[in-house]
PDB file of C-alpha atoms in Angstrom:
ATOM      1  CA  MET A   1       0.282   0.185  -0.078  1.00  0.00           C
ATOM      2  CA  GLY A   2       2.991   2.064  -0.561  1.00  0.00           C
ATOM      3  CA  CYS A   3       3.149   3.976   2.927  1.00  0.00           C
ATOM      4  CA  ALA A   4       0.934   1.367   4.167  1.00  0.00           C
ATOM      5  CA  LEU A   5      -1.026   0.149   7.212  1.00  0.00           C
ATOM      6  CA  SER A   6       0.651   1.429  12.717  1.00  0.00           C
ATOM      7  CA  GLY A   7       0.208   4.643  14.219  1.00  0.00           C
ATOM      8  CA  PRO A   8       1.247   6.998  16.823  1.00  0.00           C
ATOM      9  CA  GLY A   9       1.468   4.838  19.862  1.00  0.00           C
ATOM     10  CA  VAL A  10       1.321   1.543  18.158  1.00  0.00           C
ATOM     11  CA  THR A  11      -1.531  -0.716  19.588  1.00  0.00           C
ATOM     12  CA  PRO A  12       0.359  -3.757  20.426  1.00  0.00           C
ATOM     13  CA  GLU A  13      -1.064  -6.961  18.395  1.00  0.00           C
ATOM     14  CA  PRO A  14      -3.486  -8.563  20.681  1.00  0.00           C
ATOM     15  CA  THR A  15      -2.436 -12.069  22.667  1.00  0.00           C
ATOM     16  CA  PHE A  16      -4.877 -15.011  22.588  1.00  0.00           C
ATOM     17  CA  ASP A  17      -5.950 -17.880  24.632  1.00  0.00           C
ATOM     18  CA  VAL A  18      -4.737 -21.064  22.311  1.00  0.00           C
ATOM     19  CA  GLU A  19      -7.748 -22.707  23.609  1.00  0.00           C
ATOM     20  CA  LYS A  20     -10.111 -20.078  22.100  1.00  0.00           C
ATOM     21  CA  ARG A  21      -8.344 -19.420  19.238  1.00  0.00           C
ATOM     22  CA  GLY A  22     -10.442 -22.187  16.924  1.00  0.00           C
ATOM     23  CA  SER A  23     -13.688 -19.624  17.982  1.00  0.00           C
ATOM     24  CA  PHE A  24     -12.035 -16.464  15.896  1.00  0.00           C
ATOM     25  CA  VAL A  25     -12.101 -18.176  12.759  1.00  0.00           C
ATOM     26  CA  GLU A  26     -14.874 -20.038  10.762  1.00  0.00           C
ATOM     27  CA  GLY A  27     -13.106 -23.238   9.255  1.00  0.00           C
ATOM     28  CA  GLY A  28     -10.021 -23.113  11.565  1.00  0.00           C
ATOM     29  CA  LEU A  29      -6.367 -22.940  10.701  1.00  0.00           C
ATOM     30  CA  ASP A  30      -4.275 -26.135  12.137  1.00  0.00           C
ATOM     31  CA  LEU A  31      -1.815 -24.206  14.652  1.00  0.00           C
ATOM     32  CA  SER A  32       0.003 -27.135  14.489  1.00  0.00           C
ATOM     33  CA  LYS A  33       0.972 -26.113  10.521  1.00  0.00           C
ATOM     34  CA  GLU A  34       3.795 -23.235   9.769  1.00  0.00           C
ATOM     35  CA  THR A  35       3.455 -20.511   7.108  1.00  0.00           C
ATOM     36  CA  GLU A  36       5.859 -20.530   4.538  1.00  0.00           C
ATOM     37  CA  CYS A  37       7.979 -17.941   6.333  1.00  0.00           C
ATOM     38  CA  GLY A  38       8.177 -20.355   9.107  1.00  0.00           C
ATOM     39  CA  GLU A  39       5.744 -18.405  11.613  1.00  0.00           C
ATOM     40  CA  ASN A  40       2.010 -19.219  12.852  1.00  0.00           C
ATOM     41  CA  PRO A  41      -0.378 -17.319  10.985  1.00  0.00           C
ATOM     42  CA  GLU A  42      -2.192 -14.331  12.483  1.00  0.00           C
ATOM     43  CA  TRP A  43      -5.861 -14.803  13.542  1.00  0.00           C
ATOM     44  CA  LEU A  44      -8.626 -12.460  12.730  1.00  0.00           C
ATOM     45  CA  SER A  45     -10.276 -11.578  15.817  1.00  0.00           C
ATOM     46  CA  LEU A  46     -13.595 -10.584  14.669  1.00  0.00           C
ATOM     47  CA  LEU A  47     -16.894 -11.643  16.217  1.00  0.00           C
ATOM     48  CA  GLU A  48     -19.624 -11.703  13.465  1.00  0.00           C
ATOM     49  CA  SER A  49     -21.440  -8.484  15.431  1.00  0.00           C
ATOM     50  CA  GLN A  50     -17.990  -6.568  14.606  1.00  0.00           C
ATOM     51  CA  LYS A  51     -17.703  -7.745  11.034  1.00  0.00           C
ATOM     52  CA  ALA A  52     -21.370  -6.197  10.636  1.00  0.00           C
ATOM     53  CA  LEU A  53     -20.457  -2.836  12.070  1.00  0.00           C
ATOM     54  CA  ILE A  54     -17.518  -2.888   9.610  1.00  0.00           C
ATOM     55  CA  ARG A  55     -19.804  -3.491   6.417  1.00  0.00           C
ATOM     56  CA  GLU A  56     -22.263  -1.216   7.579  1.00  0.00           C
ATOM     57  CA  SER A  57     -20.086   1.654   8.388  1.00  0.00           C
ATOM     58  CA  TRP A  58     -18.070   0.839   5.186  1.00  0.00           C
ATOM     59  CA  LYS A  59     -21.364   1.347   2.995  1.00  0.00           C
ATOM     60  CA  ILE A  60     -21.049   5.054   4.429  1.00  0.00           C
ATOM     61  CA  LEU A  61     -17.440   5.497   3.933  1.00  0.00           C
ATOM     62  CA  HIS A  62     -17.860   3.886   0.390  1.00  0.00           C
ATOM     63  CA  LYS A  63     -19.604   6.902  -0.770  1.00  0.00           C
ATOM     64  CA  ASP A  64     -16.404   9.411  -0.460  1.00  0.00           C
ATOM     65  CA  ILE A  65     -13.864   6.715  -1.047  1.00  0.00           C
ATOM     66  CA  ALA A  66     -11.687   9.333  -2.960  1.00  0.00           C
ATOM     67  CA  ARG A  67     -11.532  12.044  -0.102  1.00  0.00           C
ATOM     68  CA  VAL A  68     -11.129   9.594   2.391  1.00  0.00           C
ATOM     69  CA  GLY A  69      -8.089   8.184   0.976  1.00  0.00           C
ATOM     70  CA  VAL A  70      -6.937  11.640   0.251  1.00  0.00           C
ATOM     71  CA  ILE A  71      -7.152  12.783   3.823  1.00  0.00           C
ATOM     72  CA  VAL A  72      -5.607   9.394   5.450  1.00  0.00           C
ATOM     73  CA  PHE A  73      -2.586   9.958   3.413  1.00  0.00           C
ATOM     74  CA  ILE A  74      -2.477  13.923   4.092  1.00  0.00           C
ATOM     75  CA  ARG A  75      -2.762  13.003   7.716  1.00  0.00           C
ATOM     76  CA  LEU A  76      -0.093  10.580   7.521  1.00  0.00           C
ATOM     77  CA  PHE A  77       2.277  12.920   6.120  1.00  0.00           C
ATOM     78  CA  GLU A  78       1.039  15.432   8.674  1.00  0.00           C
ATOM     79  CA  THR A  79       2.205  12.634  11.493  1.00  0.00           C
ATOM     80  CA  HIS A  80       4.684  10.937   9.644  1.00  0.00           C
ATOM     81  CA  PRO A  81       6.571  13.120   7.322  1.00  0.00           C
ATOM     82  CA  GLU A  82       9.044  10.368   7.029  1.00  0.00           C
ATOM     83  CA  CYS A  83       6.878   8.259   4.983  1.00  0.00           C
ATOM     84  CA  LYS A  84       7.029  10.513   2.196  1.00  0.00           C
ATOM     85  CA  ASP A  85      10.334   9.112   1.505  1.00  0.00           C
ATOM     86  CA  VAL A  86       8.756   5.931   0.366  1.00  0.00           C
ATOM     87  CA  PHE A  87       6.813   7.701  -2.590  1.00  0.00           C
ATOM     88  CA  PHE A  88       9.157   9.443  -4.923  1.00  0.00           C
ATOM     89  CA  LEU A  89       6.611  11.024  -7.161  1.00  0.00           C
ATOM     90  CA  PHE A  90       5.501  13.305  -4.651  1.00  0.00           C
ATOM     91  CA  ARG A  91       8.095  13.127  -1.716  1.00  0.00           C
ATOM     92  CA  ASP A  92       9.305  16.481  -2.757  1.00  0.00           C
ATOM     93  CA  ILE A  93       6.150  18.672  -2.429  1.00  0.00           C
ATOM     94  CA  ASP A  94       6.104  20.175   0.767  1.00  0.00           C
ATOM     95  CA  ASP A  95       3.146  22.063   0.320  1.00  0.00           C
ATOM     96  CA  LEU A  96       0.186  19.989   1.499  1.00  0.00           C
ATOM     97  CA  GLN A  97      -2.422  22.059  -0.173  1.00  0.00           C
ATOM     98  CA  GLN A  98      -0.532  21.362  -3.211  1.00  0.00           C
ATOM     99  CA  LEU A  99       0.217  17.822  -2.155  1.00  0.00           C
ATOM    100  CA  LYS A 100      -4.089  17.333  -1.760  1.00  0.00           C
ATOM    101  CA  MET A 101      -4.476  18.135  -5.875  1.00  0.00           C
ATOM    102  CA  SER A 102      -1.715  15.831  -6.711  1.00  0.00           C
ATOM    103  CA  LYS A 103      -3.172  12.934  -9.065  1.00  0.00           C
ATOM    104  CA  GLU A 104      -0.784  10.557  -7.938  1.00  0.00           C
ATOM    105  CA  LEU A 105      -1.699  10.964  -4.227  1.00  0.00           C
ATOM    106  CA  GLN A 106      -5.621  10.536  -5.094  1.00  0.00           C
ATOM    107  CA  ALA A 107      -4.730   7.519  -7.053  1.00  0.00           C
ATOM    108  CA  HIS A 108      -2.603   5.614  -4.694  1.00  0.00           C
ATOM    109  CA  GLY A 109      -5.264   6.901  -1.869  1.00  0.00           C
ATOM    110  CA  LEU A 110      -7.458   4.971  -4.267  1.00  0.00           C
ATOM    111  CA  ARG A 111      -5.726   2.180  -4.319  1.00  0.00           C
ATOM    112  CA  VAL A 112      -5.517   1.640  -0.638  1.00  0.00           C
ATOM    113  CA  MET A 113      -9.324   2.402  -0.124  1.00  0.00           C
ATOM    114  CA  SER A 114      -9.520  -0.582  -2.749  1.00  0.00           C
ATOM    115  CA  PHE A 115      -7.409  -2.886  -0.754  1.00  0.00           C
ATOM    116  CA  ILE A 116      -9.472  -2.085   2.282  1.00  0.00           C
ATOM    117  CA  GLU A 117     -12.967  -2.660   0.312  1.00  0.00           C
ATOM    118  CA  LYS A 118     -11.430  -6.153  -0.942  1.00  0.00           C
ATOM    119  CA  SER A 119     -10.591  -6.787   2.832  1.00  0.00           C
ATOM    120  CA  VAL A 120     -13.983  -5.890   3.841  1.00  0.00           C
ATOM    121  CA  ALA A 121     -15.521  -8.131   1.334  1.00  0.00           C
ATOM    122  CA  ARG A 122     -13.475 -11.231   2.489  1.00  0.00           C
ATOM    123  CA  LEU A 123     -14.296 -11.004   6.001  1.00  0.00           C
ATOM    124  CA  ASP A 124     -15.910 -14.460   5.889  1.00  0.00           C
ATOM    125  CA  GLN A 125     -13.267 -15.625   3.582  1.00  0.00           C
ATOM    126  CA  GLU A 126     -10.173 -15.516   6.079  1.00  0.00           C
ATOM    127  CA  ASP A 127      -7.904 -17.748   3.648  1.00  0.00           C
ATOM    128  CA  LYS A 128      -8.750 -15.237   0.801  1.00  0.00           C
ATOM    129  CA  LEU A 129      -7.930 -12.021   2.999  1.00  0.00           C
ATOM    130  CA  GLU A 130      -4.956 -13.393   4.337  1.00  0.00           C
ATOM    131  CA  GLN A 131      -3.610 -13.908   0.890  1.00  0.00           C
ATOM    132  CA  LEU A 132      -4.760 -10.547  -0.458  1.00  0.00           C
ATOM    133  CA  ALA A 133      -3.045  -8.922   2.537  1.00  0.00           C
ATOM    134  CA  PHE A 134       0.015 -11.535   2.661  1.00  0.00           C
ATOM    135  CA  GLU A 135       1.028 -10.565  -1.357  1.00  0.00           C
ATOM    136  CA  LEU A 136       0.584  -6.718  -0.264  1.00  0.00           C
ATOM    137  CA  GLY A 137       3.293  -7.416   2.175  1.00  0.00           C
ATOM    138  CA  ARG A 138       5.470  -9.202  -0.415  1.00  0.00           C
ATOM    139  CA  ASN A 139       4.702  -6.299  -2.938  1.00  0.00           C
ATOM    140  CA  HIS A 140       5.900  -3.851  -0.078  1.00  0.00           C
ATOM    141  CA  PHE A 141       9.102  -5.500   0.000  1.00  0.00           C
ATOM    142  CA  ARG A 142       9.875  -4.468  -3.682  1.00  0.00           C
ATOM    143  CA  TYR A 143       8.690  -1.153  -3.382  1.00  0.00           C
ATOM    144  CA  LYS A 144      11.259  -0.809  -0.369  1.00  0.00           C
ATOM    145  CA  ALA A 145       8.208   0.319   2.163  1.00  0.00           C
ATOM    146  CA  PRO A 146       9.361  -0.826   5.468  1.00  0.00           C
ATOM    147  CA  PRO A 147       6.957  -2.844   7.718  1.00  0.00           C
ATOM    148  CA  LYS A 148       7.161   0.031  10.554  1.00  0.00           C
ATOM    149  CA  TYR A 149       4.549   1.987   8.447  1.00  0.00           C
ATOM    150  CA  TYR A 150       1.868  -0.350   7.889  1.00  0.00           C
ATOM    151  CA  GLU A 151      -0.049   0.276  10.840  1.00  0.00           C
ATOM    152  CA  TYR A 152       0.180   4.040  10.315  1.00  0.00           C
ATOM    153  CA  VAL A 153      -2.332   3.931   7.520  1.00  0.00           C
ATOM    154  CA  GLY A 154      -4.706   1.564   9.895  1.00  0.00           C
ATOM    155  CA  ALA A 155      -4.207   4.559  12.713  1.00  0.00           C
ATOM    156  CA  GLN A 156      -5.023   7.506  10.386  1.00  0.00           C
ATOM    157  CA  PHE A 157      -8.027   5.979   8.718  1.00  0.00           C
ATOM    158  CA  ILE A 158      -9.562   5.619  12.078  1.00  0.00           C
ATOM    159  CA  GLN A 159      -9.112   9.032  12.691  1.00  0.00           C
ATOM    160  CA  ALA A 160     -10.012  10.462   9.271  1.00  0.00           C
ATOM    161  CA  VAL A 161     -13.239   8.479   9.136  1.00  0.00           C
ATOM    162  CA  GLN A 162     -14.681   9.363  12.472  1.00  0.00           C
ATOM    163  CA  PRO A 163     -16.094  12.633  11.327  1.00  0.00           C
ATOM    164  CA  ILE A 164     -17.240  11.565   8.492  1.00  0.00           C
ATOM    165  CA  LEU A 165     -19.496   8.147  10.438  1.00  0.00           C
ATOM    166  CA  LYS A 166     -20.597  11.151  12.821  1.00  0.00           C
ATOM    167  CA  GLU A 167     -23.258   9.114  15.018  1.00  0.00           C
ATOM    168  CA  HIS A 168     -22.642   6.068  13.519  1.00  0.00           C
ATOM    169  CA  TRP A 169     -19.245   5.808  14.882  1.00  0.00           C
ATOM    170  CA  THR A 170     -18.763   4.057  18.255  1.00  0.00           C
ATOM    171  CA  PRO A 171     -16.355   2.480  20.074  1.00  0.00           C
ATOM    172  CA  GLU A 172     -17.448  -0.728  19.109  1.00  0.00           C
ATOM    173  CA  VAL A 173     -16.730   0.135  15.832  1.00  0.00           C
ATOM    174  CA  GLU A 174     -13.318   1.809  16.166  1.00  0.00           C
ATOM    175  CA  LYS A 175     -12.427  -1.659  18.278  1.00  0.00           C
ATOM    176  CA  ALA A 176     -13.786  -3.546  15.109  1.00  0.00           C
ATOM    177  CA  TRP A 177     -11.558  -1.513  12.663  1.00  0.00           C
ATOM    178  CA  GLN A 178      -8.626  -1.576  14.838  1.00  0.00           C
ATOM    179  CA  SER A 179      -8.643  -5.374  14.819  1.00  0.00           C
ATOM    180  CA  LEU A 180      -8.795  -5.840  11.226  1.00  0.00           C
ATOM    181  CA  PHE A 181      -6.004  -3.318  10.755  1.00  0.00           C
ATOM    182  CA  GLU A 182      -4.078  -5.336  13.556  1.00  0.00           C
ATOM    183  CA  TYR A 183      -4.515  -8.496  11.258  1.00  0.00           C
ATOM    184  CA  LEU A 184      -4.032  -6.875   8.250  1.00  0.00           C
ATOM    185  CA  ALA A 185      -0.633  -5.374   9.400  1.00  0.00           C
ATOM    186  CA  ALA A 186       0.663  -8.334  11.077  1.00  0.00           C
ATOM    187  CA  THR A 187      -0.354 -10.435   7.865  1.00  0.00           C
ATOM    188  CA  MET A 188       1.583  -7.864   5.707  1.00  0.00           C
ATOM    189  CA  ARG A 189       4.619  -8.137   7.697  1.00  0.00           C
ATOM    190  CA  ARG A 190       4.895 -11.864   7.617  1.00  0.00           C
ATOM    191  CA  GLY A 191       4.567 -11.335   3.682  1.00  0.00           C
ATOM    192  CA  PHE A 192       6.984  -8.759   3.813  1.00  0.00           C
ATOM    193  CA  SER A 193       9.922 -10.813   5.728  1.00  0.00           C
ATOM    194  CA  THR A 194       9.104 -13.802   3.333  1.00  0.00           C
ATOM    195  CA  GLU A 195       9.964 -11.962   0.292  1.00  0.00           C
ATOM    196  CA  GLU A 196      13.067 -10.552   2.137  1.00  0.00           C
ATOM    197  CA  LYS A 197      14.197 -14.138   3.202  1.00  0.00           C
ATOM    198  CA  THR A 198      13.536 -15.192  -0.222  1.00  0.00           C
ATOM    199  CA  ALA A 199      15.617 -12.551  -2.258  1.00  0.00           C
ATOM    200  CA  GLY A 200      18.165 -12.905   0.537  1.00  0.00           C
ATOM    201  CA  THR A 201      18.504 -16.564  -0.411  1.00  0.00           C
ATOM    202  CA  GLY A 202      18.462 -15.728  -4.379  1.00  0.00           C
ATOM    203  CA  LYS A 203      21.231 -13.333  -3.382  1.00  0.00           C
ATOM    204  CA  SER A 204      23.467 -15.535  -1.902  1.00  0.00           C
ATOM    205  CA  LEU A 205      22.941 -18.291  -4.470  1.00  0.00           C
ATOM    206  CA  SER A 206      23.656 -15.848  -7.422  1.00  0.00           C
ATOM    207  CA  SER A 207      26.916 -15.128  -5.326  1.00  0.00           C
ATOM    208  CA  ARG A 208      28.127 -18.518  -4.761  1.00  0.00           C
ATOM    209  CA  LYS A 209      27.528 -19.386  -8.399  1.00  0.00           C
ATOM    210  CA  ALA A 210      29.509 -16.240  -9.463  1.00  0.00           C
ATOM    211  CA  CYS A 211      32.326 -17.014  -7.406  1.00  0.00           C
ATOM    212  CA  ALA A 212      32.371 -20.416  -8.499  1.00  0.00           C
ATOM    213  CA  GLU A 213      32.442 -19.116 -12.229  1.00  0.00           C
ATOM    214  CA  SER A 214      35.293 -17.287 -11.532  1.00  0.00           C
ATOM    215  CA  THR A 215      37.357 -19.703  -9.737  1.00  0.00           C
ATOM    216  CA  PRO A 216      39.829 -20.813 -12.289  1.00  0.00           C
ATOM    217  CA  ASN A 217      39.545 -25.042 -13.001  1.00  0.00           C
ATOM    218  CA  LYS A 218      42.889 -26.491 -11.790  1.00  0.00           C
ATOM    219  CA  ASN A 219      42.458 -29.542 -13.703  1.00  0.00           C
TER     220      ASN A 219
END
């Protein structure tokens, strides 16, 4: 997501009772199996009532999706200006008013909102939701967008949508969105780590091959 999903005062990832984990995911995931990067998968800790709150609030936000995307990133750059370094298209624009009019920023904001929309649509399909966030994390390694930025967008999204949702925003709605973004950020970090390890292995193999080819054959 570019400078994608933590925020000021990053909320620590929730810890779950192992005996209760099965209740968090319909269909369940086998805790004995490891992911491809050698870590247990994250768990989407959302009750059905929380999923309903997210869906209902998203219906309202979707009506103004382009503006929400711009607001999120303007807030992000105000609170974490170092994030702009990830975006070569507009990292040299210091005037936030000018940045609001940037076509590139608007387009990126829409891409992030599209990711959120796809995530909301997959709340009952955790395997597909996990794949979506995991692949985005892998892509962010290629974009050179460090994992420390991922939760920032989630925090700024929550701050940005409160005045839009008005009376529809409640502590329960906030908790539901926080849980979703914590899950997405953790899964993206896992995807980033996997791609980082893959790239490191590839470089190591290439180096060894180059070294072998450059070594004179003594026979």
